[in-house]
PDB file of C-alpha atoms in Angstrom:
ATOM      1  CA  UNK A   8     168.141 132.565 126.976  1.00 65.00           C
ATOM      2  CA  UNK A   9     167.365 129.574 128.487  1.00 83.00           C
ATOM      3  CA  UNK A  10     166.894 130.345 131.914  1.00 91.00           C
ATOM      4  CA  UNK A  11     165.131 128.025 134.653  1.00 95.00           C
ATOM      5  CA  UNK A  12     164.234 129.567 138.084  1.00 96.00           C
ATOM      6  CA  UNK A  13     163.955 128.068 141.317  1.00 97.00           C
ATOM      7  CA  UNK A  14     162.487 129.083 144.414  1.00 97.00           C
ATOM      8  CA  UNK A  15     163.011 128.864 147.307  1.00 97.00           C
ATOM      9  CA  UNK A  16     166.634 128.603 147.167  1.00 97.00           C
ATOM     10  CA  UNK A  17     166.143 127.719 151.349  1.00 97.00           C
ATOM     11  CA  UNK A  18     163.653 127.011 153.541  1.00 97.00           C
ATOM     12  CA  UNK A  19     163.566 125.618 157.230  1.00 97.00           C
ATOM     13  CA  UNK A  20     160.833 124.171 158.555  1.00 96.00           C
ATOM     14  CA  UNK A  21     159.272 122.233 160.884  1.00 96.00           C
ATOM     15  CA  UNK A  22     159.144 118.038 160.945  1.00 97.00           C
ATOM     16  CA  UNK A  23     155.433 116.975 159.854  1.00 96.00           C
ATOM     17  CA  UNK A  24     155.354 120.270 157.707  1.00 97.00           C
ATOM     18  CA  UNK A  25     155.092 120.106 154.169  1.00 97.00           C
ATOM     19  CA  UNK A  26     157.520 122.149 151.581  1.00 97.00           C
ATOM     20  CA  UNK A  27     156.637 123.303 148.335  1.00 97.00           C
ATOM     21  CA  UNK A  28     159.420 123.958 145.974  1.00 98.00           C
ATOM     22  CA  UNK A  29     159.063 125.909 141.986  1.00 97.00           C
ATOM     23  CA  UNK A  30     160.669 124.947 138.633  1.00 96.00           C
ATOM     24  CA  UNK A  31     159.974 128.141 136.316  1.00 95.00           C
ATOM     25  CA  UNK A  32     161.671 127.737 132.637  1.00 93.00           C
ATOM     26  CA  UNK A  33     161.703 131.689 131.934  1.00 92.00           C
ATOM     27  CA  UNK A  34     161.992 131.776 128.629  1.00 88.00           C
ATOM     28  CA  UNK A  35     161.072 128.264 127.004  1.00 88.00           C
ATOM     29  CA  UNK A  36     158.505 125.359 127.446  1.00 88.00           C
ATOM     30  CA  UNK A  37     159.813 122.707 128.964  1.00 88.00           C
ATOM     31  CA  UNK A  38     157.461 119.466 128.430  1.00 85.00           C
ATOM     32  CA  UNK A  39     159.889 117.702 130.558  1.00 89.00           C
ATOM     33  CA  UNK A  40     161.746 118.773 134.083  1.00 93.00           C
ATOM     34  CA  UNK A  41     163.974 116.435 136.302  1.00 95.00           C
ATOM     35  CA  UNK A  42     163.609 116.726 139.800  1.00 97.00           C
ATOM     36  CA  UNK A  43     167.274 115.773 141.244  1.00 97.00           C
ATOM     37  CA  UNK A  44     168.114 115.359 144.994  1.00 97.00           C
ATOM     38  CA  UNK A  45     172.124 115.608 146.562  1.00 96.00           C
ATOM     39  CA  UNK A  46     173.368 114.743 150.067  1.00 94.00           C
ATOM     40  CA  UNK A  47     176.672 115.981 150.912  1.00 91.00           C
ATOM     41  CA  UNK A  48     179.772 114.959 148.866  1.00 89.00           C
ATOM     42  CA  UNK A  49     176.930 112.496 147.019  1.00 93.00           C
ATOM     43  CA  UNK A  50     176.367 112.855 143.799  1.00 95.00           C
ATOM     44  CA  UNK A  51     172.946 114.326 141.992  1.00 96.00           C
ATOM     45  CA  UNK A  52     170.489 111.875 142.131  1.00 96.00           C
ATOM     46  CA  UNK A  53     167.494 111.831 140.209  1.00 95.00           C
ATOM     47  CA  UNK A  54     164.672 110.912 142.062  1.00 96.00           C
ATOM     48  CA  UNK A  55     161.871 111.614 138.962  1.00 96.00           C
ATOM     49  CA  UNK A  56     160.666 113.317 135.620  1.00 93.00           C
ATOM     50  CA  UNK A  57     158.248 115.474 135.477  1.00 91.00           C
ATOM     51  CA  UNK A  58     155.900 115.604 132.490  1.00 87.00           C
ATOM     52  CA  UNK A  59     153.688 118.233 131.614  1.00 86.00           C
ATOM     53  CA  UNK A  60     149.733 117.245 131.527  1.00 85.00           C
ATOM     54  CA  UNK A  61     150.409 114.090 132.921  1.00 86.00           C
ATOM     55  CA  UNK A  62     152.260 111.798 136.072  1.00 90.00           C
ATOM     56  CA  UNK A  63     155.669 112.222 137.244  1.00 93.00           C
ATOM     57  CA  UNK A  64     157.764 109.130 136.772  1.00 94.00           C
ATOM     58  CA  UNK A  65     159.592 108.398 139.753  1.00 96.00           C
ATOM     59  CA  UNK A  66     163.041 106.738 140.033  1.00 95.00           C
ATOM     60  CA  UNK A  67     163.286 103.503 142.240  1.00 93.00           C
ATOM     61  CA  UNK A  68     163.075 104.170 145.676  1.00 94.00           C
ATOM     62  CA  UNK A  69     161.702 107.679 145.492  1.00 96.00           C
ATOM     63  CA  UNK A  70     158.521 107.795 147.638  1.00 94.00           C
ATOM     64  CA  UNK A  71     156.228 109.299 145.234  1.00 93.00           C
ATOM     65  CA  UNK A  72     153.403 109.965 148.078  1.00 95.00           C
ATOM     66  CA  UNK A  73     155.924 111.925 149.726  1.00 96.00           C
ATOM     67  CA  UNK A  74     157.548 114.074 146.702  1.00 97.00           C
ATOM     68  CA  UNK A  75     154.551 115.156 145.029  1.00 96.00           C
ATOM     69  CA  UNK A  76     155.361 116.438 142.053  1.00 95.00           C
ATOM     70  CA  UNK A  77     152.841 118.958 139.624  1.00 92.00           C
ATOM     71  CA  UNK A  78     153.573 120.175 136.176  1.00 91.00           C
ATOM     72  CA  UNK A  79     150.456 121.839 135.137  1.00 84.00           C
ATOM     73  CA  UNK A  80     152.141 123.915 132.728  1.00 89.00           C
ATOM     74  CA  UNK A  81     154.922 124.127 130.285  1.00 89.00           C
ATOM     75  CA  UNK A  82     156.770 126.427 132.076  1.00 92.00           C
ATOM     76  CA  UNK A  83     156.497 125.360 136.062  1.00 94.00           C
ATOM     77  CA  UNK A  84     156.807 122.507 137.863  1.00 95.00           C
ATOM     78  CA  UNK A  85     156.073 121.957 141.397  1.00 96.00           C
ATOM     79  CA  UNK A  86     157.556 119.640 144.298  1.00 97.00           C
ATOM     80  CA  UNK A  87     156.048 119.815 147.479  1.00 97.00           C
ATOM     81  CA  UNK A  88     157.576 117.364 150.324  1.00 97.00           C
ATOM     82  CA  UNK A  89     154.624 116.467 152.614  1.00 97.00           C
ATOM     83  CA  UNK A  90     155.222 115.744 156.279  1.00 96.00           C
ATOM     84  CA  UNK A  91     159.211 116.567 156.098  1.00 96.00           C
ATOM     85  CA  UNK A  92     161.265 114.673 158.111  1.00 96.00           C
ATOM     86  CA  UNK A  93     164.794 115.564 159.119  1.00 96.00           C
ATOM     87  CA  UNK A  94     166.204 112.888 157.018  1.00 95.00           C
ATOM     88  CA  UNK A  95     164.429 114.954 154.100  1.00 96.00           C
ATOM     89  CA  UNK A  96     167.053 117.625 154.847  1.00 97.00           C
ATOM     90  CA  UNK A  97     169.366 117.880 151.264  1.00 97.00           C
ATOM     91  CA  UNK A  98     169.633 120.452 148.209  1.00 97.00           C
ATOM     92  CA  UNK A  99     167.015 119.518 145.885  1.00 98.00           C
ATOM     93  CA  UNK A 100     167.646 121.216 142.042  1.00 98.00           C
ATOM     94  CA  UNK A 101     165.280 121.273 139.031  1.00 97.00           C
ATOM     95  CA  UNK A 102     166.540 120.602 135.385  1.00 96.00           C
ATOM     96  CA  UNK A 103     164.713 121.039 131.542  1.00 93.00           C
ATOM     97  CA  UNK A 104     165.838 120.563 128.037  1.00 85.00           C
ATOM     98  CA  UNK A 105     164.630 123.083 125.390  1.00 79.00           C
ATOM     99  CA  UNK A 106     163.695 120.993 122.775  1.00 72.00           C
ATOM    100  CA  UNK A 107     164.269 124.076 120.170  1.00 69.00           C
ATOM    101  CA  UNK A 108     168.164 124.933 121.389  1.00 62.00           C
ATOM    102  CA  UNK A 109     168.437 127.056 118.438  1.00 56.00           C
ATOM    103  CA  UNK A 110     172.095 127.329 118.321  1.00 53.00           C
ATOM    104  CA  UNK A 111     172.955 126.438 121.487  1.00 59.00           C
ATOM    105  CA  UNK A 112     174.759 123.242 122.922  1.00 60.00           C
ATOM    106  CA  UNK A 113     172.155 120.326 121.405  1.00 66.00           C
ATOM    107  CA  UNK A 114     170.981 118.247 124.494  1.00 80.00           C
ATOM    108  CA  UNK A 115     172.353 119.794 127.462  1.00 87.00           C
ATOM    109  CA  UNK A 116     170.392 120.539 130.378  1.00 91.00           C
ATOM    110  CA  UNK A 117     169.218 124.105 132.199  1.00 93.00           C
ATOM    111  CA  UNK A 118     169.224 123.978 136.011  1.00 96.00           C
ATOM    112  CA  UNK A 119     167.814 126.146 138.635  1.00 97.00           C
ATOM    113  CA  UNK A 120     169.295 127.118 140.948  1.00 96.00           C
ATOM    114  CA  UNK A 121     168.517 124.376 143.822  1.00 97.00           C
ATOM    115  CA  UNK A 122     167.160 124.489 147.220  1.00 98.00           C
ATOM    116  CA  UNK A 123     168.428 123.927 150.381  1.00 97.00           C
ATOM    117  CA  UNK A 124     165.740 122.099 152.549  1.00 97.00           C
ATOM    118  CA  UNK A 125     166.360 122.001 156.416  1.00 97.00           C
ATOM    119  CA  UNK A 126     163.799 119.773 158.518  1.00 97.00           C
ATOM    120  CA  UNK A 127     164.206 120.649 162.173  1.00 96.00           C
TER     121      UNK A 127
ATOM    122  CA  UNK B  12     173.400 100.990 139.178  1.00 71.00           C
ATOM    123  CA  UNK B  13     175.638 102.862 136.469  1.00 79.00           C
ATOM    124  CA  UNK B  14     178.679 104.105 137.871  1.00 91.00           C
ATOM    125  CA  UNK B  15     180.255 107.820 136.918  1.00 97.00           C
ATOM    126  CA  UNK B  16     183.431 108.350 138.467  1.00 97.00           C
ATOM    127  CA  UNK B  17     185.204 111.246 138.563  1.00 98.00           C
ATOM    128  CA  UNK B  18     189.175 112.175 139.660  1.00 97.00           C
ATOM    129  CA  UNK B  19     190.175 114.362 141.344  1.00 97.00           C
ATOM    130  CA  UNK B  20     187.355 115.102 144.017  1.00 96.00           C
ATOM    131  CA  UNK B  21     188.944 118.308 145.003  1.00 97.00           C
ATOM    132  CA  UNK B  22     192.522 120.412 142.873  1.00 96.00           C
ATOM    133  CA  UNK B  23     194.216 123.510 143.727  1.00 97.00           C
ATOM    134  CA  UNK B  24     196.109 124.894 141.326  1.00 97.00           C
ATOM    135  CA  UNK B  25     197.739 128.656 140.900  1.00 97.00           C
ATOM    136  CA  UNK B  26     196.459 131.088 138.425  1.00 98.00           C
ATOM    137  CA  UNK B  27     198.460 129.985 134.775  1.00 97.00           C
ATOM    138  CA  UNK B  28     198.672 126.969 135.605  1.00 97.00           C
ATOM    139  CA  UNK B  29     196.973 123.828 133.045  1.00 97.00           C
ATOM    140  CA  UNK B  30     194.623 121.437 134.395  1.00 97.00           C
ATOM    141  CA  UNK B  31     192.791 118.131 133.820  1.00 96.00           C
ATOM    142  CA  UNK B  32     189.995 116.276 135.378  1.00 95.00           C
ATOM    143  CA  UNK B  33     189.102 112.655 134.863  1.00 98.00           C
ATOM    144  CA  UNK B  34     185.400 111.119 134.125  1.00 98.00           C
ATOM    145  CA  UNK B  35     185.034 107.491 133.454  1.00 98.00           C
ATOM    146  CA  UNK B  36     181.690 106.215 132.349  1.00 97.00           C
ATOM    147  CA  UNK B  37     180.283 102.489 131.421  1.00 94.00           C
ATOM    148  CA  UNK B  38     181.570 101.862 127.787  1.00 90.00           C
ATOM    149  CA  UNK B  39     178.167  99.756 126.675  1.00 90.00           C
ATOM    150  CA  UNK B  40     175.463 101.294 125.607  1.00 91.00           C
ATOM    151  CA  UNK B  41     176.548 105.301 125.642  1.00 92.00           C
ATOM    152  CA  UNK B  42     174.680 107.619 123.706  1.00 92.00           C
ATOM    153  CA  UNK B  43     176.413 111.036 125.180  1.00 93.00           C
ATOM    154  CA  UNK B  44     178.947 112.169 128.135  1.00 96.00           C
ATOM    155  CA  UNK B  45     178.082 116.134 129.174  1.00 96.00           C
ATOM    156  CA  UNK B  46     179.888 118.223 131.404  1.00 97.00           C
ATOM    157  CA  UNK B  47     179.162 120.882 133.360  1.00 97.00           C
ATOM    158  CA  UNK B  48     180.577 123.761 135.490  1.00 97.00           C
ATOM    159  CA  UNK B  49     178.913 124.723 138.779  1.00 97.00           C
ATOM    160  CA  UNK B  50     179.507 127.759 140.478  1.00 96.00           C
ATOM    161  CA  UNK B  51     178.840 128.277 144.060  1.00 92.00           C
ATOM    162  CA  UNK B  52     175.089 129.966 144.612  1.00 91.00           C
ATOM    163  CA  UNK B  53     174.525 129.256 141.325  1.00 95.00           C
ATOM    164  CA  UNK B  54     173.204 126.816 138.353  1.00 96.00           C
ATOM    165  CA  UNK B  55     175.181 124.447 136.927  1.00 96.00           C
ATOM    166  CA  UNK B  56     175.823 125.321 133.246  1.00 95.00           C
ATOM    167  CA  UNK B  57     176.881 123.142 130.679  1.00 94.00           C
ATOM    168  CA  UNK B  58     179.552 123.136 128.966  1.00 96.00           C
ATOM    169  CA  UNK B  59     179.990 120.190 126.173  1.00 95.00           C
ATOM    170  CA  UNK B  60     177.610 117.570 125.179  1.00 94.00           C
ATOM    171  CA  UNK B  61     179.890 114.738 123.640  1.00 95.00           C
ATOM    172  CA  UNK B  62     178.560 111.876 121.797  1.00 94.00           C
ATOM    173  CA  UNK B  63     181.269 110.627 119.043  1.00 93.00           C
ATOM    174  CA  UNK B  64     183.886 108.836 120.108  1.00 95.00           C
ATOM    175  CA  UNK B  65     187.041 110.479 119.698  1.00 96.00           C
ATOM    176  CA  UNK B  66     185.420 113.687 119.369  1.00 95.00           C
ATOM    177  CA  UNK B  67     187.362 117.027 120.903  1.00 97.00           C
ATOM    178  CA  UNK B  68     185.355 120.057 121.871  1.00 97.00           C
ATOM    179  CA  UNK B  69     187.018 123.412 123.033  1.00 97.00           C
ATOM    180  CA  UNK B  70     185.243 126.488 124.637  1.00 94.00           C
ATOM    181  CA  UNK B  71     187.547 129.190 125.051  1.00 96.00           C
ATOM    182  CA  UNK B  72     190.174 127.599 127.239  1.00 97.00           C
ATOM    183  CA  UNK B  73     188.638 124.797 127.939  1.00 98.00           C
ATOM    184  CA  UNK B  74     188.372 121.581 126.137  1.00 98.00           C
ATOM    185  CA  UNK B  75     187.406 118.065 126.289  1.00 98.00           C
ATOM    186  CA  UNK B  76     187.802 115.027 124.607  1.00 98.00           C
ATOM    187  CA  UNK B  77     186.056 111.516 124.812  1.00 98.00           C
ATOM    188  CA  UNK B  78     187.079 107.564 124.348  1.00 97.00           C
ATOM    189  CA  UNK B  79     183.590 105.716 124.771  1.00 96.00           C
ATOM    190  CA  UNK B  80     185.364 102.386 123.580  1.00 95.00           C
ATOM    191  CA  UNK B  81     187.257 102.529 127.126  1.00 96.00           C
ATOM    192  CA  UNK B  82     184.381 105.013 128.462  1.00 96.00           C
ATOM    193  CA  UNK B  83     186.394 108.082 129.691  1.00 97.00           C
ATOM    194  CA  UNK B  84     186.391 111.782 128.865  1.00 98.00           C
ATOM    195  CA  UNK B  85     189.165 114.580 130.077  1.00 98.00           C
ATOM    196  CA  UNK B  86     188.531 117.900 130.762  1.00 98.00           C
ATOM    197  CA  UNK B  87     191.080 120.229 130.126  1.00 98.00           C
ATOM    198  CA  UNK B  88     191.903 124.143 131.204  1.00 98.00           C
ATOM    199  CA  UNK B  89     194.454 126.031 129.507  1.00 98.00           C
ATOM    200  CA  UNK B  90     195.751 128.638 131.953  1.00 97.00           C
ATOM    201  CA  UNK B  91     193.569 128.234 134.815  1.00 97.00           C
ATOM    202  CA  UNK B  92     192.014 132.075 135.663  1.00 97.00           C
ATOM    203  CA  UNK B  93     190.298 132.788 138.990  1.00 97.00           C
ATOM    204  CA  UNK B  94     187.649 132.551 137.768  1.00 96.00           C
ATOM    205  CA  UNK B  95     187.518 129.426 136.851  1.00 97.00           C
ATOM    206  CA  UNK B  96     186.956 127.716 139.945  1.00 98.00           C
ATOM    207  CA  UNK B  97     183.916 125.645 140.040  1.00 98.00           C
ATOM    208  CA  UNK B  98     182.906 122.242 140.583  1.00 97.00           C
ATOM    209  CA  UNK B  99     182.769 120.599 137.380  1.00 98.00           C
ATOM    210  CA  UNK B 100     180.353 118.108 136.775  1.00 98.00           C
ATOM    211  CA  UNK B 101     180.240 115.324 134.108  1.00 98.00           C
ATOM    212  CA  UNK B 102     176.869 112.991 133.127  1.00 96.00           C
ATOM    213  CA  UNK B 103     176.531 109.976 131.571  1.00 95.00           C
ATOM    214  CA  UNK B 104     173.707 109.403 129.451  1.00 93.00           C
ATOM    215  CA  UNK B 105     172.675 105.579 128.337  1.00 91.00           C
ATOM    216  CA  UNK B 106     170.728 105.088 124.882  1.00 85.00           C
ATOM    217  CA  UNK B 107     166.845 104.286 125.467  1.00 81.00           C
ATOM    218  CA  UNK B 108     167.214 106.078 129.222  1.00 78.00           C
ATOM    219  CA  UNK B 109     164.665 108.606 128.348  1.00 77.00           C
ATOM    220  CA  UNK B 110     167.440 111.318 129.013  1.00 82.00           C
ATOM    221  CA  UNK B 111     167.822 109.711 132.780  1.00 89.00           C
ATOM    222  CA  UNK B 112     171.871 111.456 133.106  1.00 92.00           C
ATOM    223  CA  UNK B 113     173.636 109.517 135.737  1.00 95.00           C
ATOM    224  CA  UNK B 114     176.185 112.161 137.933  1.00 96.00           C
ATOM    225  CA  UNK B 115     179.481 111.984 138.975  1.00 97.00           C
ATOM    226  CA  UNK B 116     180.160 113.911 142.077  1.00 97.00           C
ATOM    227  CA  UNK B 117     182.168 116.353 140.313  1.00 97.00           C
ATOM    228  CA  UNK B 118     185.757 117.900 140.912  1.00 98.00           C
ATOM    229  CA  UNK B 119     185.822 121.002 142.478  1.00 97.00           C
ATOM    230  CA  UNK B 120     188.426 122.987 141.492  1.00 98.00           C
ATOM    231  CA  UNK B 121     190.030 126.040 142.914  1.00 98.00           C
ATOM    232  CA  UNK B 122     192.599 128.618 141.021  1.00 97.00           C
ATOM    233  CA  UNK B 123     194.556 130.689 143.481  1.00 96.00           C
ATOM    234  CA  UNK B 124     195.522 134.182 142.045  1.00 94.00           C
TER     235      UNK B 124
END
């Protein structure tokens, strides 16, 4: 159980393009997903939370016109880079608690698998 | 700007052998340390979500144990297998952050057979 999808898991695309990226939690609701963001040999960085029903909050200097994030439902959340620029190039993972671990280790995170954005 | 560091970046070690890995944290205001273990192509996966301090978790053959008083936690494998290699991951999380975890950049480690 517990299982958060991600997809794409790469895409390549054009500068001035813009990138959509899913956050599925398969088999819980997630009223809360973390978008995170990692250069090379960086560590994750979260760059916002995503709330269900209502705005992302964004994490000091994350451009939030530029990560638009969307989490119409319980179970997806959206990021869509608009008008990607090579320096948007990075692996970009999604994260959610289930609030009802039910046995489980209390508090810990479920990740997706990440995606690997290249901006030519 | 909360600092998670972790030591080693990088181990090899031969299959049997016992490891460690190193993650110091800021020792004000904790509320829990996790680790995780991240496979290549895959999701990271936790592991232990520590929040007493002194407390010792084990999975298996791994354990870990935590000193948030001088805000550092050791991860220990008993017999490192193959499969084993990973990059593991530990995450800092500061009371009132609204679950914000702060990353260290992880040691990856890799068991030769």
């Amino acid at each position: 159980g517990a299982v958060v999808s991600q997809h794409p898991s790469r895409v390549i695309c054009k500068s001035g393009t813009s990138v959509k990226i899913e956050c599925r939690s398969l088999d819980f609701q997630a009223t809360t997903m973390f978008w995170y963001r990692q250069f090379p040999k960086k560590s994750l960085m979260l760059m916002a939370t995503s709330n269900e029903g209502s705005k992302a909050t964004y994490e000091q200097g994350v451009e939030k016109d530029k990560f638009l994030i969307n989490h119409a439902s319980l179970t997806l959340s959206t990021l869509t880079v608009t008008s990607a620029h090579p320096e948007d190039s990075s692996f970009y993972i999604c994260s959610a608690r289930d609030l009802k671990a039910g046995g489980r280790v209390t508090g810990e995170l479920f990740f997706g698998e990440g995606s690997r954005l290249t901006v030519l | 700007i909360l600092n998670v560091e972790q030591s080693p970046q990088s181990l090899h070690v031969q299959e049997g052998d016992s490891t460690n890995f190193t993650c110091s944290f800021p020792s004000s205001n904790f509320y829990a340390l996790h680790w995780y273990r991240w496979e290549t192509a895959k999701s990271p996966e936790a592991l232990f979500v520590m929040t007493l301090n002194g407390d010792e978790k084990k999975k298996g053959r791994i354990s870990a144990t935590l000193n948030t008083k001088e805000g550092y936690s050791y991860l220990y494998i008993k017999g490192s297998q193959p499969e084993d290699s990973a990059t593991y991951l530990c995450a800092f999380l500061r009371g009132g952050s609204n679950y914000k975890l702060t990353f260290g950049k992880g040691t990856l480690l890799t068991v030769n057979p």
